[in-house]
PDB file of N, CA, C and O in Angstrom:
ATOM      1  N   MET A   1       6.546  47.743 -48.633  1.00 51.00           N
ATOM      2  CA  MET A   1       6.293  46.283 -48.328  1.00 51.00           C
ATOM      3  C   MET A   1       5.086  46.083 -48.674  1.00 51.00           C
ATOM      4  O   MET A   1       4.175  46.848 -48.761  1.00 51.00           O
ATOM      5  N   SER A   2       5.117  44.700 -49.612  1.00 54.00           N
ATOM      6  CA  SER A   2       3.805  44.169 -50.055  1.00 54.00           C
ATOM      7  C   SER A   2       3.191  43.313 -48.928  1.00 54.00           C
ATOM      8  O   SER A   2       3.784  43.706 -47.597  1.00 54.00           O
ATOM      9  N   GLN A   3       1.593  43.111 -49.299  1.00 54.00           N
ATOM     10  CA  GLN A   3       0.928  42.349 -47.911  1.00 54.00           C
ATOM     11  C   GLN A   3       2.050  41.382 -47.469  1.00 54.00           C
ATOM     12  O   GLN A   3       1.434  41.151 -45.931  1.00 54.00           O
ATOM     13  N   GLU A   4       2.120  40.432 -48.455  1.00 58.00           N
ATOM     14  CA  GLU A   4       2.321  39.068 -47.577  1.00 58.00           C
ATOM     15  C   GLU A   4       4.297  39.619 -46.812  1.00 58.00           C
ATOM     16  O   GLU A   4       4.170  38.334 -45.659  1.00 58.00           O
ATOM     17  N   GLU A   5       4.700  40.823 -46.399  1.00 61.00           N
ATOM     18  CA  GLU A   5       5.937  40.713 -45.744  1.00 61.00           C
ATOM     19  C   GLU A   5       5.373  41.404 -44.586  1.00 61.00           C
ATOM     20  O   GLU A   5       6.233  41.716 -44.004  1.00 61.00           O
ATOM     21  N   THR A   6       4.245  42.313 -44.563  1.00 66.00           N
ATOM     22  CA  THR A   6       3.954  42.381 -43.277  1.00 66.00           C
ATOM     23  C   THR A   6       4.096  41.923 -41.813  1.00 66.00           C
ATOM     24  O   THR A   6       3.252  40.453 -42.230  1.00 66.00           O
ATOM     25  N   VAL A   7       4.786  42.276 -40.446  1.00 62.00           N
ATOM     26  CA  VAL A   7       4.601  41.177 -39.336  1.00 62.00           C
ATOM     27  C   VAL A   7       2.983  41.403 -38.827  1.00 62.00           C
ATOM     28  O   VAL A   7       3.100  42.998 -38.119  1.00 62.00           O
ATOM     29  N   THR A   8       2.522  41.114 -38.227  1.00 66.00           N
ATOM     30  CA  THR A   8       1.663  41.121 -37.359  1.00 66.00           C
ATOM     31  C   THR A   8       1.959  40.580 -36.044  1.00 66.00           C
ATOM     32  O   THR A   8       2.642  39.897 -35.857  1.00 66.00           O
ATOM     33  N   PRO A   9       1.282  41.125 -34.719  1.00 64.00           N
ATOM     34  CA  PRO A   9       1.278  40.858 -33.661  1.00 64.00           C
ATOM     35  C   PRO A   9       0.982  39.334 -33.416  1.00 64.00           C
ATOM     36  O   PRO A   9       1.405  38.484 -32.461  1.00 64.00           O
ATOM     37  N   GLN A  10       0.043  38.989 -33.960  1.00 66.00           N
ATOM     38  CA  GLN A  10      -0.631  37.556 -33.895  1.00 66.00           C
ATOM     39  C   GLN A  10       0.860  36.572 -34.142  1.00 66.00           C
ATOM     40  O   GLN A  10       1.013  35.387 -33.879  1.00 66.00           O
ATOM     41  N   ASP A  11       1.751  36.963 -35.467  1.00 66.00           N
ATOM     42  CA  ASP A  11       2.711  36.342 -36.280  1.00 66.00           C
ATOM     43  C   ASP A  11       3.734  35.828 -35.119  1.00 66.00           C
ATOM     44  O   ASP A  11       4.410  34.791 -34.748  1.00 66.00           O
ATOM     45  N   ASP A  12       3.691  36.481 -33.600  1.00 72.00           N
ATOM     46  CA  ASP A  12       4.872  36.033 -32.873  1.00 72.00           C
ATOM     47  C   ASP A  12       4.707  35.286 -31.585  1.00 72.00           C
ATOM     48  O   ASP A  12       4.863  34.506 -31.151  1.00 72.00           O
ATOM     49  N   LEU A  13       2.879  35.443 -31.601  1.00 74.00           N
ATOM     50  CA  LEU A  13       2.446  34.405 -30.466  1.00 74.00           C
ATOM     51  C   LEU A  13       2.066  32.972 -30.924  1.00 74.00           C
ATOM     52  O   LEU A  13       2.152  32.703 -32.150  1.00 74.00           O
ATOM     53  N   PRO A  14       2.394  32.096 -29.827  1.00 80.00           N
ATOM     54  CA  PRO A  14       2.635  30.494 -30.301  1.00 80.00           C
ATOM     55  C   PRO A  14       1.342  30.410 -30.597  1.00 80.00           C
ATOM     56  O   PRO A  14       0.201  30.584 -29.672  1.00 80.00           O
ATOM     57  N   ARG A  15       0.826  28.861 -31.306  1.00 81.00           N
ATOM     58  CA  ARG A  15      -0.824  28.815 -31.447  1.00 81.00           C
ATOM     59  C   ARG A  15      -0.998  27.720 -30.578  1.00 81.00           C
ATOM     60  O   ARG A  15       0.208  26.862 -29.898  1.00 81.00           O
ATOM     61  N   PRO A  16      -2.037  27.866 -30.199  1.00 85.00           N
ATOM     62  CA  PRO A  16      -2.510  27.353 -28.310  1.00 85.00           C
ATOM     63  C   PRO A  16      -1.996  25.750 -28.999  1.00 85.00           C
ATOM     64  O   PRO A  16      -3.457  25.386 -29.965  1.00 85.00           O
ATOM     65  N   GLU A  17      -1.668  24.791 -27.964  1.00 88.00           N
ATOM     66  CA  GLU A  17      -1.403  23.516 -28.566  1.00 88.00           C
ATOM     67  C   GLU A  17      -2.727  22.728 -28.363  1.00 88.00           C
ATOM     68  O   GLU A  17      -3.580  23.064 -27.135  1.00 88.00           O
ATOM     69  N   ARG A  18      -3.090  22.160 -29.004  1.00 90.00           N
ATOM     70  CA  ARG A  18      -4.973  21.318 -29.075  1.00 90.00           C
ATOM     71  C   ARG A  18      -4.433  20.026 -28.109  1.00 90.00           C
ATOM     72  O   ARG A  18      -3.580  19.251 -28.090  1.00 90.00           O
ATOM     73  N   VAL A  19      -5.423  19.764 -26.969  1.00 89.00           N
ATOM     74  CA  VAL A  19      -5.067  18.459 -25.784  1.00 89.00           C
ATOM     75  C   VAL A  19      -5.924  17.780 -26.703  1.00 89.00           C
ATOM     76  O   VAL A  19      -6.868  17.443 -26.714  1.00 89.00           O
ATOM     77  N   PRO A  20      -4.999  16.854 -26.333  1.00 92.00           N
ATOM     78  CA  PRO A  20      -5.903  15.181 -26.937  1.00 92.00           C
ATOM     79  C   PRO A  20      -6.467  14.607 -26.241  1.00 92.00           C
ATOM     80  O   PRO A  20      -7.032  15.246 -25.152  1.00 92.00           O
ATOM     81  N   PHE A  21      -7.931  14.282 -26.938  1.00 90.00           N
ATOM     82  CA  PHE A  21      -9.319  13.623 -26.218  1.00 90.00           C
ATOM     83  C   PHE A  21      -9.011  13.182 -24.688  1.00 90.00           C
ATOM     84  O   PHE A  21      -9.373  12.964 -23.631  1.00 90.00           O
ATOM     85  N   PHE A  22      -7.940  12.103 -25.255  1.00 90.00           N
ATOM     86  CA  PHE A  22      -8.032  11.105 -23.815  1.00 90.00           C
ATOM     87  C   PHE A  22      -6.546  11.839 -22.568  1.00 90.00           C
ATOM     88  O   PHE A  22      -7.299  11.738 -21.742  1.00 90.00           O
ATOM     89  N   GLN A  23      -6.480  12.629 -23.175  1.00 92.00           N
ATOM     90  CA  GLN A  23      -5.576  13.135 -22.059  1.00 92.00           C
ATOM     91  C   GLN A  23      -6.652  14.249 -21.043  1.00 92.00           C
ATOM     92  O   GLN A  23      -6.627  14.287 -19.870  1.00 92.00           O
ATOM     93  N   ARG A  24      -7.718  14.886 -21.865  1.00 90.00           N
ATOM     94  CA  ARG A  24      -8.607  15.758 -21.292  1.00 90.00           C
ATOM     95  C   ARG A  24      -9.501  14.438 -20.428  1.00 90.00           C
ATOM     96  O   ARG A  24      -9.961  15.178 -19.472  1.00 90.00           O
ATOM     97  N   LEU A  25      -9.773  13.369 -21.041  1.00 88.00           N
ATOM     98  CA  LEU A  25     -10.617  12.189 -20.791  1.00 88.00           C
ATOM     99  C   LEU A  25      -9.887  12.164 -19.318  1.00 88.00           C
ATOM    100  O   LEU A  25     -10.565  12.148 -17.976  1.00 88.00           O
ATOM    101  N   LEU A  26      -8.676  11.769 -19.112  1.00 89.00           N
ATOM    102  CA  LEU A  26      -8.201  11.086 -17.985  1.00 89.00           C
ATOM    103  C   LEU A  26      -7.415  12.190 -16.685  1.00 89.00           C
ATOM    104  O   LEU A  26      -7.124  11.937 -15.711  1.00 89.00           O
ATOM    105  N   ASP A  27      -7.585  13.482 -17.203  1.00 93.00           N
ATOM    106  CA  ASP A  27      -7.579  14.776 -16.315  1.00 93.00           C
ATOM    107  C   ASP A  27      -8.368  14.838 -15.709  1.00 93.00           C
ATOM    108  O   ASP A  27      -8.471  15.776 -15.097  1.00 93.00           O
ATOM    109  N   ASN A  28      -9.802  14.738 -15.932  1.00 92.00           N
ATOM    110  CA  ASN A  28     -10.847  14.392 -15.244  1.00 92.00           C
ATOM    111  C   ASN A  28     -11.160  13.923 -13.670  1.00 92.00           C
ATOM    112  O   ASN A  28     -11.173  12.306 -13.799  1.00 92.00           O
ATOM    113  N   PRO A  29     -10.527  14.128 -12.751  1.00 94.00           N
ATOM    114  CA  PRO A  29     -10.442  13.259 -11.347  1.00 94.00           C
ATOM    115  C   PRO A  29     -12.075  12.730 -10.945  1.00 94.00           C
ATOM    116  O   PRO A  29     -12.517  11.826 -10.589  1.00 94.00           O
ATOM    117  N   PHE A  30     -13.465  13.290 -11.618  1.00 96.00           N
ATOM    118  CA  PHE A  30     -14.101  12.918 -10.956  1.00 96.00           C
ATOM    119  C   PHE A  30     -15.047  11.605 -11.751  1.00 96.00           C
ATOM    120  O   PHE A  30     -15.475  10.848 -11.273  1.00 96.00           O
ATOM    121  N   LEU A  31     -14.573  11.729 -13.579  1.00 94.00           N
ATOM    122  CA  LEU A  31     -14.857  10.664 -13.819  1.00 94.00           C
ATOM    123  C   LEU A  31     -14.203   9.585 -13.627  1.00 94.00           C
ATOM    124  O   LEU A  31     -14.446   8.197 -13.464  1.00 94.00           O
ATOM    125  N   LEU A  32     -12.969   9.999 -13.218  1.00 94.00           N
ATOM    126  CA  LEU A  32     -12.170   8.771 -12.631  1.00 94.00           C
ATOM    127  C   LEU A  32     -12.446   7.956 -11.886  1.00 94.00           C
ATOM    128  O   LEU A  32     -12.303   7.005 -11.487  1.00 94.00           O
ATOM    129  N   LEU A  33     -13.251   8.554 -10.574  1.00 96.00           N
ATOM    130  CA  LEU A  33     -13.525   7.994  -9.371  1.00 96.00           C
ATOM    131  C   LEU A  33     -15.031   7.204  -9.689  1.00 96.00           C
ATOM    132  O   LEU A  33     -15.537   6.378  -9.226  1.00 96.00           O
ATOM    133  N   PHE A  34     -15.848   7.931 -10.743  1.00 96.00           N
ATOM    134  CA  PHE A  34     -17.105   7.466 -11.450  1.00 96.00           C
ATOM    135  C   PHE A  34     -16.352   5.814 -12.051  1.00 96.00           C
ATOM    136  O   PHE A  34     -17.301   4.874 -11.250  1.00 96.00           O
ATOM    137  N   LEU A  35     -15.247   6.035 -12.776  1.00 94.00           N
ATOM    138  CA  LEU A  35     -15.278   4.766 -13.154  1.00 94.00           C
ATOM    139  C   LEU A  35     -14.831   3.674 -12.355  1.00 94.00           C
ATOM    140  O   LEU A  35     -14.914   2.657 -12.659  1.00 94.00           O
ATOM    141  N   GLY A  36     -14.160   4.075 -11.326  1.00 95.00           N
ATOM    142  CA  GLY A  36     -13.678   3.224 -10.531  1.00 95.00           C
ATOM    143  C   GLY A  36     -14.684   2.534  -9.851  1.00 95.00           C
ATOM    144  O   GLY A  36     -14.145   1.485  -8.953  1.00 95.00           O
ATOM    145  N   VAL A  37     -15.568   3.343  -9.218  1.00 97.00           N
ATOM    146  CA  VAL A  37     -17.301   2.746  -8.400  1.00 97.00           C
ATOM    147  C   VAL A  37     -17.467   1.626  -9.401  1.00 97.00           C
ATOM    148  O   VAL A  37     -17.893   0.615  -9.312  1.00 97.00           O
ATOM    149  N   VAL A  38     -17.754   2.127 -10.956  1.00 97.00           N
ATOM    150  CA  VAL A  38     -18.835   2.057 -11.092  1.00 97.00           C
ATOM    151  C   VAL A  38     -18.456   0.256 -12.193  1.00 97.00           C
ATOM    152  O   VAL A  38     -19.059  -0.568 -12.418  1.00 97.00           O
ATOM    153  N   MET A  39     -17.353   0.823 -12.795  1.00 97.00           N
ATOM    154  CA  MET A  39     -16.604  -0.573 -13.500  1.00 97.00           C
ATOM    155  C   MET A  39     -16.805  -2.168 -12.377  1.00 97.00           C
ATOM    156  O   MET A  39     -16.952  -3.041 -13.134  1.00 97.00           O
ATOM    157  N   PRO A  40     -15.809  -1.751 -11.208  1.00 97.00           N
ATOM    158  CA  PRO A  40     -15.824  -2.966 -10.502  1.00 97.00           C
ATOM    159  C   PRO A  40     -17.163  -3.775 -10.101  1.00 97.00           C
ATOM    160  O   PRO A  40     -17.486  -4.998 -10.244  1.00 97.00           O
ATOM    161  N   THR A  41     -17.920  -2.413  -9.616  1.00 98.00           N
ATOM    162  CA  THR A  41     -19.672  -2.761  -9.561  1.00 98.00           C
ATOM    163  C   THR A  41     -20.295  -3.830 -10.578  1.00 98.00           C
ATOM    164  O   THR A  41     -20.711  -4.596 -10.187  1.00 98.00           O
ATOM    165  N   VAL A  42     -20.364  -3.427 -12.045  1.00 98.00           N
ATOM    166  CA  VAL A  42     -21.020  -3.542 -12.695  1.00 98.00           C
ATOM    167  C   VAL A  42     -19.592  -5.578 -13.066  1.00 98.00           C
ATOM    168  O   VAL A  42     -21.003  -6.311 -13.468  1.00 98.00           O
ATOM    169  N   PHE A  43     -18.467  -5.402 -13.002  1.00 98.00           N
ATOM    170  CA  PHE A  43     -18.072  -7.082 -13.522  1.00 98.00           C
ATOM    171  C   PHE A  43     -18.535  -7.568 -12.122  1.00 98.00           C
ATOM    172  O   PHE A  43     -18.849  -9.018 -12.616  1.00 98.00           O
ATOM    173  N   TYR A  44     -18.356  -7.260 -11.210  1.00 98.00           N
ATOM    174  CA  TYR A  44     -19.142  -8.460  -9.711  1.00 98.00           C
ATOM    175  C   TYR A  44     -20.905  -8.941  -9.858  1.00 98.00           C
ATOM    176  O   TYR A  44     -20.860  -9.615  -9.717  1.00 98.00           O
ATOM    177  N   ILE A  45     -21.512  -8.097 -10.325  1.00 98.00           N
ATOM    178  CA  ILE A  45     -22.796  -8.015 -10.658  1.00 98.00           C
ATOM    179  C   ILE A  45     -22.567  -9.308 -12.049  1.00 98.00           C
ATOM    180  O   ILE A  45     -23.431 -10.415 -11.591  1.00 98.00           O
ATOM    181  N   MET A  46     -22.265  -8.778 -12.765  1.00 98.00           N
ATOM    182  CA  MET A  46     -22.113 -10.178 -13.865  1.00 98.00           C
ATOM    183  C   MET A  46     -21.492 -11.547 -13.234  1.00 98.00           C
ATOM    184  O   MET A  46     -22.325 -12.159 -13.867  1.00 98.00           O
ATOM    185  N   TRP A  47     -20.708 -11.258 -12.360  1.00 97.00           N
ATOM    186  CA  TRP A  47     -19.690 -12.739 -12.571  1.00 97.00           C
ATOM    187  C   TRP A  47     -20.781 -12.908 -11.496  1.00 97.00           C
ATOM    188  O   TRP A  47     -21.226 -14.164 -11.463  1.00 97.00           O
ATOM    189  N   GLY A  48     -21.626 -12.870 -10.376  1.00 97.00           N
ATOM    190  CA  GLY A  48     -22.654 -12.970  -9.547  1.00 97.00           C
ATOM    191  C   GLY A  48     -23.935 -14.025 -10.601  1.00 97.00           C
ATOM    192  O   GLY A  48     -24.115 -14.705 -10.785  1.00 97.00           O
ATOM    193  N   ILE A  49     -24.192 -12.847 -11.747  1.00 97.00           N
ATOM    194  CA  ILE A  49     -25.342 -13.556 -12.566  1.00 97.00           C
ATOM    195  C   ILE A  49     -24.700 -14.700 -13.019  1.00 97.00           C
ATOM    196  O   ILE A  49     -25.591 -15.946 -13.137  1.00 97.00           O
ATOM    197  N   MET A  50     -23.929 -14.594 -13.267  1.00 97.00           N
ATOM    198  CA  MET A  50     -23.133 -15.668 -14.323  1.00 97.00           C
ATOM    199  C   MET A  50     -23.045 -17.189 -12.891  1.00 97.00           C
ATOM    200  O   MET A  50     -23.517 -18.264 -13.379  1.00 97.00           O
ATOM    201  N   GLU A  51     -22.318 -16.887 -12.003  1.00 96.00           N
ATOM    202  CA  GLU A  51     -22.167 -17.913 -11.101  1.00 96.00           C
ATOM    203  C   GLU A  51     -23.687 -18.530 -10.853  1.00 96.00           C
ATOM    204  O   GLU A  51     -23.755 -19.710 -10.806  1.00 96.00           O
ATOM    205  N   ILE A  52     -24.555 -17.555 -10.554  1.00 94.00           N
ATOM    206  CA  ILE A  52     -26.038 -18.102 -10.206  1.00 94.00           C
ATOM    207  C   ILE A  52     -26.672 -18.955 -11.912  1.00 94.00           C
ATOM    208  O   ILE A  52     -27.619 -19.752 -11.379  1.00 94.00           O
ATOM    209  N   ALA A  53     -26.768 -18.699 -12.696  1.00 95.00           N
ATOM    210  CA  ALA A  53     -26.839 -18.973 -13.627  1.00 95.00           C
ATOM    211  C   ALA A  53     -26.380 -20.731 -14.155  1.00 95.00           C
ATOM    212  O   ALA A  53     -26.860 -21.386 -14.676  1.00 95.00           O
ATOM    213  N   THR A  54     -25.234 -20.889 -13.506  1.00 95.00           N
ATOM    214  CA  THR A  54     -24.208 -21.943 -13.883  1.00 95.00           C
ATOM    215  C   THR A  54     -24.830 -23.267 -12.862  1.00 95.00           C
ATOM    216  O   THR A  54     -24.143 -24.235 -13.038  1.00 95.00           O
ATOM    217  N   LEU A  55     -25.616 -22.722 -11.515  1.00 93.00           N
ATOM    218  CA  LEU A  55     -25.758 -23.494 -10.484  1.00 93.00           C
ATOM    219  C   LEU A  55     -26.593 -24.804 -10.957  1.00 93.00           C
ATOM    220  O   LEU A  55     -27.672 -24.338 -11.972  1.00 93.00           O
ATOM    221  N   PRO A  56     -26.192 -25.841 -10.585  1.00 92.00           N
ATOM    222  CA  PRO A  56     -27.074 -26.988 -11.086  1.00 92.00           C
ATOM    223  C   PRO A  56     -28.601 -26.943 -10.281  1.00 92.00           C
ATOM    224  O   PRO A  56     -28.295 -26.174  -9.310  1.00 92.00           O
ATOM    225  N   VAL A  57     -29.549 -27.377 -10.689  1.00 89.00           N
ATOM    226  CA  VAL A  57     -31.132 -27.458 -10.321  1.00 89.00           C
ATOM    227  C   VAL A  57     -31.160 -28.110  -9.153  1.00 89.00           C
ATOM    228  O   VAL A  57     -30.500 -29.542  -9.455  1.00 89.00           O
ATOM    229  N   ALA A  58     -31.582 -28.035  -7.955  1.00 86.00           N
ATOM    230  CA  ALA A  58     -31.333 -28.730  -6.424  1.00 86.00           C
ATOM    231  C   ALA A  58     -32.616 -29.991  -7.497  1.00 86.00           C
ATOM    232  O   ALA A  58     -33.687 -29.809  -7.863  1.00 86.00           O
ATOM    233  N   PRO A  59     -32.030 -31.303  -6.878  1.00 85.00           N
ATOM    234  CA  PRO A  59     -33.004 -32.479  -6.919  1.00 85.00           C
ATOM    235  C   PRO A  59     -34.767 -32.339  -5.825  1.00 85.00           C
ATOM    236  O   PRO A  59     -34.772 -31.985  -5.013  1.00 85.00           O
TER     237      PRO A  59
END
């Protein structure tokens, strides 16, 4: 048998599948909770600032 024909125990094991980045990101419940609280808060604050900035000046 040549070296190319030898079978090692590692050849029979399946290679671990690499988990995609976005799947790892979305599998984190604390990150989803953080984003669910922070994103609406930031949007409402920006919306409020834009509303105040567009108010006409009182005479």
